Amino acid sequence: MIIILKPATATAMQAKLVSQFGADHEIFTHNNRIAIQGLRPEALPAAVQSSRLFHPEDTIIKTLHSVIGGNQFVMMAGPCSVESAEHVDQMAAVAKQGGATIVRGGAFKPRTSPYSFQGLGETGLQYLRTAADKHGLDMITEVMDDEHVAMVAKYTDIFQIGARNMQNFSLLKAVGQTQIPVALKRGMSATIDDVLNAAEYIAAGGNHQIMLLERGIRTFDNKYTRNTFDLGAVPVLQSLTHYPVIVDPSHAVGTWELVTPMAMAGVAAGASGMIVEIHDQPTQALSDGPQALKPATYLKMAQQAFQLHDLMQTWA
């Protein structure tokens, strides 16, 4: 196998590959090229495959209605939980009006309290799929365990791995065996290396359609915001890996009044997109109502987000 490396990072990557394979393979290097005799591409470790050193170009994930990564900016919006067929249909229409190409909604909800609403299960998946197709949108929804992967795969365009499941290695391996894009949320106490290692579990299975979601981390002060929105993680992750980085201001702050300014901050940090929660009657929402944007607020925020992203492209 002959690998052509980006000149600026060729020396570092050559050293990494020689260290990894030099004992078992004959290796030749010349300028920004390295030849490893007898090695097939799938034998490269996920840590190498996901690194900017090996893969300097951005990963672009293409679904039926969306392009995620690179210079594109994707909007994902919808209710926290799928509550009914009628409601998710209404929210999908609002999401699309704001420029979203992906509707979100949870059919299985991992909740802190066992007495909270846990979702509608497969019926919720059917409602979300119907709404997505009706409005010409892709669908993203959370898969909670490896036993649900096959069922959720029948409906969704993108798997979401929630923060609580970021290190559920059986689940990561299971979605890694599919070719359905995976949105991996950073765990609430996870370091940058933790989330990158979790992504490698998915990539090791052969699925490289991965996007990373920054949704805030737990720190010493959650009095005013639900989590601490780690905006610095966006450019750091982009410098270390070629996967798209998406921001989730809804879960980061937990209060709808703070979602718009943090959404703008995420765009300014260079995110490839965002995922936000919307609800027409947040006080009646079955989950996470306080952080949901009402339709009018969402539409204004989405317009500002796209405008800011377009402005930033003129500075590049």
mmCIF file of C-alpha atoms in Angstrom:
data_model
loop_
_atom_site.group_PDB
_atom_site.id
_atom_site.type_symbol
_atom_site.label_atom_id
_atom_site.label_comp_id
_atom_site.label_asym_id
_atom_site.label_seq_id
_atom_site.Cartn_x
_atom_site.Cartn_y
_atom_site.Cartn_z
ATOM 1 C CA MET A 1 0.000 0.000 0.000
ATOM 2 C CA ILE A 2 1.258 3.460 -0.957
ATOM 3 C CA ILE A 3 0.007 6.418 1.061
ATOM 4 C CA ILE A 4 0.405 10.019 -0.097
ATOM 5 C CA LEU A 5 0.510 12.327 2.908
ATOM 6 C CA LYS A 6 -0.078 16.040 3.250
ATOM 7 C CA PRO A 7 3.421 17.607 3.137
ATOM 8 C CA ALA A 8 2.960 19.595 6.335
ATOM 9 C CA THR A 9 2.212 16.460 8.363
ATOM 10 C CA ALA A 10 4.098 13.816 6.358
ATOM 11 C CA THR A 11 7.047 13.432 8.738
ATOM 12 C CA ALA A 12 4.896 12.934 11.829
ATOM 13 C CA MET A 13 2.598 10.447 10.131
ATOM 14 C CA GLN A 14 5.485 8.517 8.574
ATOM 15 C CA ALA A 15 7.012 8.111 12.032
ATOM 16 C CA LYS A 16 3.655 6.926 13.432
ATOM 17 C CA LEU A 17 3.211 4.342 10.678
ATOM 18 C CA VAL A 18 6.790 3.074 10.922
ATOM 19 C CA SER A 19 6.354 2.620 14.663
ATOM 20 C CA GLN A 20 3.059 0.794 14.138
ATOM 21 C CA PHE A 21 4.000 -1.512 11.247
ATOM 22 C CA GLY A 22 7.773 -1.495 10.927
ATOM 23 C CA ALA A 23 8.308 -4.718 12.836
ATOM 24 C CA ASP A 24 6.114 -6.798 10.509
ATOM 25 C CA HIS A 25 6.252 -4.987 7.173
ATOM 26 C CA GLU A 26 8.933 -3.583 4.903
ATOM 27 C CA ILE A 27 8.474 0.183 4.695
ATOM 28 C CA PHE A 28 9.829 2.715 2.209
ATOM 29 C CA THR A 29 9.500 6.494 2.535
ATOM 30 C CA HIS A 30 10.173 9.255 0.017
ATOM 31 C CA ASN A 31 9.228 12.890 0.496
ATOM 32 C CA ASN A 32 5.509 12.820 1.442
ATOM 33 C CA ARG A 33 4.955 9.206 0.360
ATOM 34 C CA ILE A 34 5.184 5.999 2.347
ATOM 35 C CA ALA A 35 4.884 2.454 1.012
ATOM 36 C CA ILE A 36 4.028 -0.393 3.398
ATOM 37 C CA GLN A 37 4.495 -3.763 1.752
ATOM 38 C CA GLY A 38 1.681 -6.254 2.213
ATOM 39 C CA LEU A 39 -0.632 -3.936 4.185
ATOM 40 C CA ARG A 40 -4.260 -3.443 3.192
ATOM 41 C CA PRO A 41 -6.106 -0.162 3.994
ATOM 42 C CA GLU A 42 -8.556 -1.837 6.375
ATOM 43 C CA ALA A 43 -5.608 -2.958 8.522
ATOM 44 C CA LEU A 44 -4.828 0.620 9.502
ATOM 45 C CA PRO A 45 -5.916 1.274 13.103
ATOM 46 C CA ALA A 46 -8.885 3.551 13.614
ATOM 47 C CA ALA A 47 -6.690 5.990 15.539
ATOM 48 C CA VAL A 48 -4.652 6.513 12.377
ATOM 49 C CA GLN A 49 -7.664 6.586 10.062
ATOM 50 C CA SER A 50 -9.448 9.266 12.102
ATOM 51 C CA SER A 51 -6.388 11.503 12.490
ATOM 52 C CA ARG A 52 -5.903 14.702 10.517
ATOM 53 C CA LEU A 53 -2.331 13.541 9.975
ATOM 54 C CA PHE A 54 -3.515 10.640 7.840
ATOM 55 C CA HIS A 55 -6.743 12.129 6.494
ATOM 56 C CA PRO A 56 -6.191 15.899 6.158
ATOM 57 C CA GLU A 57 -9.372 16.518 4.163
ATOM 58 C CA ASP A 58 -12.716 16.915 5.930
ATOM 59 C CA THR A 59 -15.064 13.950 5.975
ATOM 60 C CA ILE A 60 -18.252 14.836 4.101
ATOM 61 C CA ILE A 61 -21.322 12.842 5.084
ATOM 62 C CA LYS A 62 -24.076 12.766 2.480
ATOM 63 C CA THR A 63 -27.616 11.644 3.157
ATOM 64 C CA LEU A 64 -30.669 11.978 0.954
ATOM 65 C CA HIS A 65 -31.373 15.583 1.986
ATOM 66 C CA SER A 66 -28.194 16.743 3.742
ATOM 67 C CA VAL A 67 -24.486 17.370 3.278
ATOM 68 C CA ILE A 68 -22.643 17.386 6.596
ATOM 69 C CA GLY A 69 -19.063 18.612 6.976
ATOM 70 C CA GLY A 70 -16.605 20.791 5.108
ATOM 71 C CA ASN A 71 -17.893 24.283 4.409
ATOM 72 C CA GLN A 72 -21.518 23.207 4.733
ATOM 73 C CA PHE A 73 -23.701 24.120 7.692
ATOM 74 C CA VAL A 74 -26.486 21.735 8.625
ATOM 75 C CA MET A 75 -29.453 22.433 10.882
ATOM 76 C CA MET A 76 -31.137 19.640 12.844
ATOM 77 C CA ALA A 77 -34.269 20.486 14.795
ATOM 78 C CA GLY A 78 -37.279 18.888 16.385
ATOM 79 C CA PRO A 79 -38.836 18.000 19.730
ATOM 80 C CA CYS A 80 -36.855 16.278 22.459
ATOM 81 C CA SER A 81 -39.334 13.395 22.482
ATOM 82 C CA VAL A 82 -41.736 12.164 19.851
ATOM 83 C CA GLU A 83 -45.058 12.761 21.618
ATOM 84 C CA SER A 84 -47.599 12.032 18.891
ATOM 85 C CA ALA A 85 -47.840 11.702 15.138
ATOM 86 C CA GLU A 86 -49.558 15.081 14.840
ATOM 87 C CA HIS A 87 -47.099 16.933 17.012
ATOM 88 C CA VAL A 88 -43.917 15.618 15.396
ATOM 89 C CA ASP A 89 -45.421 16.386 11.984
ATOM 90 C CA GLN A 90 -46.025 19.994 13.052
ATOM 91 C CA MET A 91 -42.510 20.343 14.464
ATOM 92 C CA ALA A 92 -40.972 18.838 11.333
ATOM 93 C CA ALA A 93 -42.721 21.502 9.273
ATOM 94 C CA VAL A 94 -41.327 24.219 11.566
ATOM 95 C CA ALA A 95 -37.852 22.685 11.428
ATOM 96 C CA LYS A 96 -37.841 22.743 7.635
ATOM 97 C CA GLN A 97 -39.168 26.300 7.522
ATOM 98 C CA GLY A 98 -36.080 27.333 9.484
ATOM 99 C CA GLY A 99 -33.720 25.682 7.016
ATOM 100 C CA ALA A 100 -33.278 22.332 8.743
ATOM 101 C CA THR A 101 -32.679 19.320 6.539
ATOM 102 C CA ILE A 102 -32.805 16.864 9.452
ATOM 103 C CA VAL A 103 -35.612 16.381 11.963
ATOM 104 C CA ARG A 104 -34.701 15.119 15.427
ATOM 105 C CA GLY A 105 -36.825 13.349 17.995
ATOM 106 C CA GLY A 106 -36.418 10.691 20.635
ATOM 107 C CA ALA A 107 -38.412 7.479 20.569
ATOM 108 C CA PHE A 108 -36.360 5.921 23.366
ATOM 109 C CA LYS A 109 -35.443 8.362 26.125
ATOM 110 C CA PRO A 110 -32.739 7.646 28.710
ATOM 111 C CA ARG A 111 -33.953 9.668 31.684
ATOM 112 C CA THR A 112 -32.354 10.408 35.022
ATOM 113 C CA SER A 113 -35.544 9.438 36.831
ATOM 114 C CA PRO A 114 -37.120 6.017 36.100
ATOM 115 C CA TYR A 115 -40.532 7.648 36.514
ATOM 116 C CA SER A 116 -40.048 10.180 33.703
ATOM 117 C CA PHE A 117 -41.437 9.696 30.202
ATOM 118 C CA GLN A 118 -39.343 7.019 28.481
ATOM 119 C CA GLY A 119 -40.551 7.485 24.910
ATOM 120 C CA LEU A 120 -42.998 5.772 22.542
ATOM 121 C CA GLY A 121 -40.560 3.143 21.308
ATOM 122 C CA GLU A 122 -40.964 1.784 17.784
ATOM 123 C CA THR A 123 -44.257 3.625 17.366
ATOM 124 C CA GLY A 124 -42.343 6.875 17.887
ATOM 125 C CA LEU A 125 -39.835 5.835 15.230
ATOM 126 C CA GLN A 126 -42.688 5.288 12.784
ATOM 127 C CA TYR A 127 -44.176 8.711 13.549
ATOM 128 C CA LEU A 128 -40.795 10.407 13.073
ATOM 129 C CA ARG A 129 -40.097 8.571 9.815
ATOM 130 C CA THR A 130 -43.485 9.531 8.425
ATOM 131 C CA ALA A 131 -42.973 13.197 9.343
ATOM 132 C CA ALA A 132 -39.473 13.248 7.865
ATOM 133 C CA ASP A 133 -40.636 11.758 4.574
ATOM 134 C CA LYS A 134 -43.655 14.030 4.338
ATOM 135 C CA HIS A 135 -41.520 17.164 4.646
ATOM 136 C CA GLY A 136 -38.497 15.979 2.664
ATOM 137 C CA LEU A 137 -36.174 15.721 5.650
ATOM 138 C CA ASP A 138 -33.644 13.251 6.970
ATOM 139 C CA MET A 139 -34.201 11.748 10.405
ATOM 140 C CA ILE A 140 -31.899 11.495 13.437
ATOM 141 C CA THR A 141 -32.858 9.612 16.570
ATOM 142 C CA GLU A 142 -31.126 8.062 19.538
ATOM 143 C CA VAL A 143 -30.332 4.381 19.761
ATOM 144 C CA MET A 144 -29.858 3.283 23.369
ATOM 145 C CA ASP A 145 -28.381 -0.203 23.214
ATOM 146 C CA ASP A 146 -26.965 -2.726 20.779
ATOM 147 C CA GLU A 147 -30.165 -4.790 20.842
ATOM 148 C CA HIS A 148 -32.078 -1.842 19.335
ATOM 149 C CA VAL A 149 -29.650 -1.113 16.480
ATOM 150 C CA ALA A 150 -31.333 -3.352 13.897
ATOM 151 C CA MET A 151 -34.790 -1.993 14.694
ATOM 152 C CA VAL A 152 -33.771 1.679 14.712
ATOM 153 C CA ALA A 153 -31.798 1.134 11.492
ATOM 154 C CA LYS A 154 -35.051 0.314 9.690
ATOM 155 C CA TYR A 155 -36.250 3.877 10.241
ATOM 156 C CA THR A 156 -33.427 6.358 10.769
ATOM 157 C CA ASP A 157 -30.970 8.094 8.460
ATOM 158 C CA ILE A 158 -28.576 8.946 11.316
ATOM 159 C CA PHE A 159 -27.978 7.150 14.594
ATOM 160 C CA GLN A 160 -27.509 9.387 17.616
ATOM 161 C CA ILE A 161 -25.414 8.051 20.479
ATOM 162 C CA GLY A 162 -26.407 9.962 23.602
ATOM 163 C CA ALA A 163 -24.028 11.419 26.161
ATOM 164 C CA ARG A 164 -24.828 8.670 28.666
ATOM 165 C CA ASN A 165 -23.932 6.025 26.073
ATOM 166 C CA MET A 166 -20.731 7.553 24.727
ATOM 167 C CA GLN A 167 -18.706 4.774 26.349
ATOM 168 C CA ASN A 168 -21.232 1.991 25.810
ATOM 169 C CA PHE A 169 -18.674 0.026 23.827
ATOM 170 C CA SER A 170 -21.056 -2.760 22.781
ATOM 171 C CA LEU A 171 -23.344 -0.140 21.256
ATOM 172 C CA LEU A 172 -20.464 1.656 19.541
ATOM 173 C CA LYS A 173 -19.279 -1.614 18.021
ATOM 174 C CA ALA A 174 -22.804 -2.408 16.847
ATOM 175 C CA VAL A 175 -23.334 0.897 14.992
ATOM 176 C CA GLY A 176 -19.781 0.538 13.656
ATOM 177 C CA GLN A 177 -20.923 -2.593 11.833
ATOM 178 C CA THR A 178 -23.510 -0.571 9.890
ATOM 179 C CA GLN A 179 -23.034 2.023 7.182
ATOM 180 C CA ILE A 180 -25.548 4.451 8.691
ATOM 181 C CA PRO A 181 -24.019 7.797 9.787
ATOM 182 C CA VAL A 182 -23.472 8.154 13.526
ATOM 183 C CA ALA A 183 -23.747 11.348 15.589
ATOM 184 C CA LEU A 184 -21.662 10.703 18.707
ATOM 185 C CA LYS A 185 -22.388 12.981 21.656
ATOM 186 C CA ARG A 186 -19.597 13.841 24.043
ATOM 187 C CA GLY A 187 -20.261 12.459 27.501
ATOM 188 C CA MET A 188 -21.015 14.900 30.280
ATOM 189 C CA SER A 189 -17.689 14.154 32.000
ATOM 190 C CA ALA A 190 -15.682 13.073 28.961
ATOM 191 C CA THR A 191 -12.365 14.545 27.893
ATOM 192 C CA ILE A 192 -11.466 15.272 24.283
ATOM 193 C CA ASP A 193 -9.432 12.052 24.155
ATOM 194 C CA ASP A 194 -12.366 10.116 25.608
ATOM 195 C CA VAL A 195 -14.719 11.134 22.816
ATOM 196 C CA LEU A 196 -12.062 10.517 20.156
ATOM 197 C CA ASN A 197 -11.426 7.036 21.527
ATOM 198 C CA ALA A 198 -15.173 6.382 21.515
ATOM 199 C CA ALA A 199 -15.303 7.431 17.860
ATOM 200 C CA GLU A 200 -12.533 4.947 17.130
ATOM 201 C CA TYR A 201 -14.721 2.100 18.366
ATOM 202 C CA ILE A 202 -17.180 3.024 15.612
ATOM 203 C CA ALA A 203 -14.486 3.491 12.965
ATOM 204 C CA ALA A 204 -12.816 0.201 13.889
ATOM 205 C CA GLY A 205 -15.961 -1.591 12.739
ATOM 206 C CA GLY A 206 -15.666 -0.025 9.297
ATOM 207 C CA ASN A 207 -18.155 2.829 9.655
ATOM 208 C CA HIS A 208 -16.382 6.152 9.082
ATOM 209 C CA GLN A 209 -19.529 8.257 8.680
ATOM 210 C CA ILE A 210 -19.087 9.841 12.088
ATOM 211 C CA MET A 211 -19.916 13.293 13.399
ATOM 212 C CA LEU A 212 -19.033 14.520 16.882
ATOM 213 C CA LEU A 213 -21.566 16.450 18.999
ATOM 214 C CA GLU A 214 -20.453 18.920 21.647
ATOM 215 C CA ARG A 215 -23.329 19.285 24.123
ATOM 216 C CA GLY A 216 -21.617 20.716 27.174
ATOM 217 C CA ILE A 217 -19.807 19.041 30.042
ATOM 218 C CA ARG A 218 -20.451 18.889 33.765
ATOM 219 C CA THR A 219 -18.249 21.200 35.845
ATOM 220 C CA PHE A 220 -18.377 22.651 39.351
ATOM 221 C CA ASP A 221 -21.152 25.160 38.600
ATOM 222 C CA ASN A 222 -24.513 24.208 37.108
ATOM 223 C CA LYS A 223 -26.575 26.808 38.923
ATOM 224 C CA TYR A 224 -27.172 29.008 35.893
ATOM 225 C CA THR A 225 -26.710 26.599 32.992
ATOM 226 C CA ARG A 226 -27.409 22.890 32.715
ATOM 227 C CA ASN A 227 -23.826 22.194 31.608
ATOM 228 C CA THR A 228 -20.702 24.140 30.677
ATOM 229 C CA PHE A 229 -20.638 24.651 26.918
ATOM 230 C CA ASP A 230 -17.073 23.774 25.904
ATOM 231 C CA LEU A 231 -16.789 25.940 22.799
ATOM 232 C CA GLY A 232 -13.045 25.373 22.675
ATOM 233 C CA ALA A 233 -13.738 21.718 21.922
ATOM 234 C CA VAL A 234 -15.012 22.660 18.459
ATOM 235 C CA PRO A 235 -11.728 23.929 16.959
ATOM 236 C CA VAL A 236 -9.712 21.420 19.007
ATOM 237 C CA LEU A 237 -11.674 18.472 17.610
ATOM 238 C CA GLN A 238 -11.481 19.934 14.127
ATOM 239 C CA SER A 239 -7.707 20.174 14.403
ATOM 240 C CA LEU A 240 -7.326 16.583 15.612
ATOM 241 C CA THR A 241 -9.827 14.760 13.406
ATOM 242 C CA HIS A 242 -11.511 15.085 10.037
ATOM 243 C CA TYR A 243 -15.006 14.306 11.336
ATOM 244 C CA PRO A 244 -17.670 17.066 11.313
ATOM 245 C CA VAL A 245 -18.289 18.749 14.667
ATOM 246 C CA ILE A 246 -21.883 19.659 15.549
ATOM 247 C CA VAL A 247 -22.981 21.794 18.514
ATOM 248 C CA ASP A 248 -25.993 21.192 20.735
ATOM 249 C CA PRO A 249 -26.752 24.472 22.556
ATOM 250 C CA SER A 250 -30.048 23.140 23.906
ATOM 251 C CA HIS A 251 -28.478 20.527 26.172
ATOM 252 C CA ALA A 252 -25.473 22.717 26.837
ATOM 253 C CA VAL A 253 -27.420 25.445 28.613
ATOM 254 C CA GLY A 254 -30.788 23.894 29.446
ATOM 255 C CA THR A 255 -32.673 27.204 29.326
ATOM 256 C CA TRP A 256 -34.289 28.466 26.142
ATOM 257 C CA GLU A 257 -33.269 32.112 26.704
ATOM 258 C CA LEU A 258 -29.603 31.108 26.487
ATOM 259 C CA VAL A 259 -29.883 28.814 23.465
ATOM 260 C CA THR A 260 -29.687 31.520 20.790
ATOM 261 C CA PRO A 261 -26.525 33.275 22.057
ATOM 262 C CA MET A 262 -24.795 29.922 22.561
ATOM 263 C CA ALA A 263 -25.946 28.749 19.153
ATOM 264 C CA MET A 264 -24.320 31.828 17.617
ATOM 265 C CA ALA A 265 -21.171 31.152 19.606
ATOM 266 C CA GLY A 266 -21.093 27.612 18.226
ATOM 267 C CA VAL A 267 -21.372 28.901 14.674
ATOM 268 C CA ALA A 268 -18.626 31.446 15.339
ATOM 269 C CA ALA A 269 -16.418 28.655 16.731
ATOM 270 C CA GLY A 270 -16.635 26.973 13.323
ATOM 271 C CA ALA A 271 -19.113 24.150 13.895
ATOM 272 C CA SER A 272 -20.382 22.254 10.857
ATOM 273 C CA GLY A 273 -23.932 22.426 12.135
ATOM 274 C CA MET A 274 -26.186 22.402 15.161
ATOM 275 C CA ILE A 275 -28.958 20.351 16.682
ATOM 276 C CA VAL A 276 -31.653 22.170 18.665
ATOM 277 C CA GLU A 277 -34.910 21.309 20.371
ATOM 278 C CA ILE A 278 -38.179 23.005 19.445
ATOM 279 C CA HIS A 279 -41.678 22.766 20.875
ATOM 280 C CA ASP A 280 -44.816 24.858 20.376
ATOM 281 C CA GLN A 281 -45.875 24.451 24.015
ATOM 282 C CA PRO A 282 -42.700 23.905 26.044
ATOM 283 C CA THR A 283 -44.500 23.938 29.388
ATOM 284 C CA GLN A 284 -46.505 20.912 28.215
ATOM 285 C CA ALA A 285 -43.538 19.031 26.727
ATOM 286 C CA LEU A 286 -43.066 15.481 27.981
ATOM 287 C CA SER A 287 -39.301 16.030 28.301
ATOM 288 C CA ASP A 288 -36.820 18.937 28.376
ATOM 289 C CA GLY A 289 -39.417 21.657 27.885
ATOM 290 C CA PRO A 290 -37.375 24.447 29.551
ATOM 291 C CA GLN A 291 -34.681 24.292 26.876
ATOM 292 C CA ALA A 292 -36.979 24.027 23.846
ATOM 293 C CA LEU A 293 -37.354 26.991 21.518
ATOM 294 C CA LYS A 294 -40.820 28.049 20.467
ATOM 295 C CA PRO A 295 -41.263 28.100 16.667
ATOM 296 C CA ALA A 296 -40.886 31.871 16.248
ATOM 297 C CA THR A 297 -37.734 31.953 18.371
ATOM 298 C CA TYR A 298 -36.281 28.997 16.483
ATOM 299 C CA LEU A 299 -36.975 30.574 13.096
ATOM 300 C CA LYS A 300 -35.222 33.789 14.086
ATOM 301 C CA MET A 301 -32.269 31.917 15.582
ATOM 302 C CA ALA A 302 -31.908 29.689 12.513
ATOM 303 C CA GLN A 303 -31.916 32.678 10.177
ATOM 304 C CA GLN A 304 -29.195 34.348 12.236
ATOM 305 C CA ALA A 305 -27.141 31.151 12.350
ATOM 306 C CA PHE A 306 -27.122 30.709 8.590
ATOM 307 C CA GLN A 307 -26.327 34.383 8.068
ATOM 308 C CA LEU A 308 -23.408 34.222 10.503
ATOM 309 C CA HIS A 309 -22.073 31.071 8.868
ATOM 310 C CA ASP A 310 -22.266 32.682 5.421
ATOM 311 C CA LEU A 311 -20.495 35.787 6.737
ATOM 312 C CA MET A 312 -17.708 33.692 8.216
ATOM 313 C CA GLN A 313 -17.175 31.970 4.875
ATOM 314 C CA THR A 314 -16.298 35.353 3.361
ATOM 315 C CA TRP A 315 -13.474 35.698 5.911
ATOM 316 C CA ALA A 316 -11.842 32.395 4.972
#
